[in-house]
Amino acid sequence: MEYQKPIPLKNQDNSPYWDAADRHELTLQRCDSCHEYAHPPGPSCAKCGSTDLSWVSIGDDVKATIYSYVVSYRPFLPGFQDELPLIIAQAELEKVPEVKIMCNVLECKPEDIQIGMPVQMIWQDIAEDRALPQWKPVDE
Ligand SMILES: [Zn+2]
């Protein structure tokens, strides 16, 4: 079946992030000057303004804990109507706790989501050469 949702576009700033996702890995941008992670990626460091940025692989075993979340009952993008409600959360990465990452939490009922809940990254293959990072509760 054809993928109906908008496919995230790669640009100069974020293409390493999406290329890693296509390989089912997470990569994060890090500033070479102040060593802060920058997520979402951008053209310069949000902390010190440096444009010396590198990409650091976090690998394919990515866990996090829910830091905050909202449950959305309205589609904000076309193609999501059939998946409501959506759980949109911010999660703190286990390997890089200073980074909070936006996530769609799948395979979870809205009444089951809670702050502090462990989640893990999964990748949804949406096209031959594209995959989207998603999240689900960590298996017990
Ligand atoms: Zn910096």
XYZ file of C-alpha atoms and ligand atoms in Angstrom:
141
model
C 0.000 0.000 0.000
C 1.192 3.472 -0.851
C 2.292 5.529 2.142
C -0.265 8.351 2.500
C 1.372 10.666 4.991
C 3.831 13.434 4.288
C 7.356 12.020 4.047
C 9.843 14.224 5.900
C 12.025 16.090 3.453
C 15.759 15.959 3.796
C 17.654 19.209 3.732
C 21.228 20.289 4.275
C 20.803 20.514 8.048
C 18.902 17.335 8.750
C 19.859 14.861 6.021
C 22.365 12.912 8.198
C 19.561 12.461 10.752
C 17.160 11.048 8.158
C 19.885 9.019 6.410
C 20.599 7.349 9.755
C 16.880 6.725 10.280
C 16.774 5.051 6.869
C 19.478 2.665 8.188
C 17.470 2.223 11.425
C 19.882 4.208 13.542
C 19.714 7.426 15.502
C 22.320 10.071 14.931
C 22.488 13.389 16.754
C 24.193 16.616 15.954
C 26.796 17.799 18.459
C 28.663 21.066 18.674
C 32.448 20.779 18.345
C 32.965 23.979 20.354
C 30.814 23.542 23.449
C 30.016 19.810 23.026
C 26.294 20.364 23.513
C 23.972 18.174 21.516
C 21.704 20.028 19.127
C 18.349 18.455 18.445
C 16.493 19.025 16.212
C 19.488 19.666 13.955
C 20.178 23.126 12.606
C 22.820 25.148 10.817
C 24.479 26.321 14.037
C 24.643 25.493 17.734
C 21.696 26.919 19.698
C 23.920 27.347 22.785
C 27.049 29.050 21.447
C 26.290 29.804 17.799
C 29.207 27.774 16.465
C 28.767 26.245 13.020
C 31.306 23.496 13.775
C 28.893 20.636 14.198
C 29.471 16.907 13.994
C 27.167 13.923 13.898
C 27.353 11.292 16.607
C 25.721 7.900 16.168
C 23.595 6.725 19.065
C 23.127 3.347 17.386
C 20.066 1.218 16.864
C 19.260 0.442 20.489
C 17.677 3.700 21.572
C 15.734 3.957 24.779
C 14.200 6.922 26.510
C 11.768 7.859 29.249
C 8.641 9.920 28.734
C 9.188 13.447 29.997
C 5.904 15.005 28.898
C 3.155 14.121 26.482
C -0.082 15.200 24.873
C -2.821 13.020 23.474
C -4.206 14.484 20.269
C -7.702 13.633 19.113
C -7.489 15.784 16.018
C -5.308 15.129 12.994
C -2.806 17.937 12.481
C -1.460 16.467 9.263
C -3.238 14.639 6.450
C -3.036 10.854 6.590
C -3.326 10.480 10.363
C -7.144 10.314 10.610
C -7.166 6.545 11.046
C -4.670 6.549 13.877
C -6.373 8.850 16.352
C -5.818 9.488 19.106
C -2.126 10.169 18.644
C 0.309 10.234 21.526
C 2.936 12.896 21.035
C 5.580 12.959 23.707
C 8.904 14.433 24.637
C 11.283 11.777 25.859
C 14.641 11.978 27.574
C 17.231 9.770 25.856
C 18.812 7.157 28.089
C 22.265 7.541 26.509
C 22.074 11.337 26.241
C 19.745 12.561 29.011
C 20.269 16.211 28.097
C 18.498 15.572 24.798
C 14.731 15.546 24.787
C 13.341 14.222 21.585
C 9.831 14.531 20.173
C 8.203 11.209 19.620
C 5.080 9.566 18.351
C 4.322 6.734 20.722
C 2.739 3.792 18.916
C 1.303 0.569 20.299
C 0.192 2.348 23.454
C -3.281 3.252 24.655
C -3.745 6.880 25.689
C -4.754 5.771 29.186
C -1.506 3.800 29.555
C 0.948 6.573 28.749
C 2.603 8.165 31.756
C 5.523 10.355 32.661
C 8.611 8.306 33.424
C 7.499 5.418 31.226
C 10.318 3.693 29.324
C 10.022 3.738 25.539
C 12.219 2.493 22.730
C 12.805 3.696 19.214
C 11.500 1.620 16.340
C 11.650 2.350 12.648
C 8.713 2.274 10.314
C 9.672 1.499 6.722
C 7.566 3.874 4.645
C 9.223 3.513 1.241
C 11.924 1.414 -0.373
C 14.661 3.665 0.939
C 12.979 5.643 3.712
C 12.204 4.826 7.320
C 10.664 6.942 10.046
C 11.751 6.870 13.673
C 8.826 6.009 15.943
C 8.527 4.920 19.554
C 6.765 2.239 21.505
C 6.663 1.166 25.141
C 9.646 -0.995 26.120
C 8.720 -4.678 26.126
C 8.466 -6.057 29.639
Zn 28.008 25.072 20.861
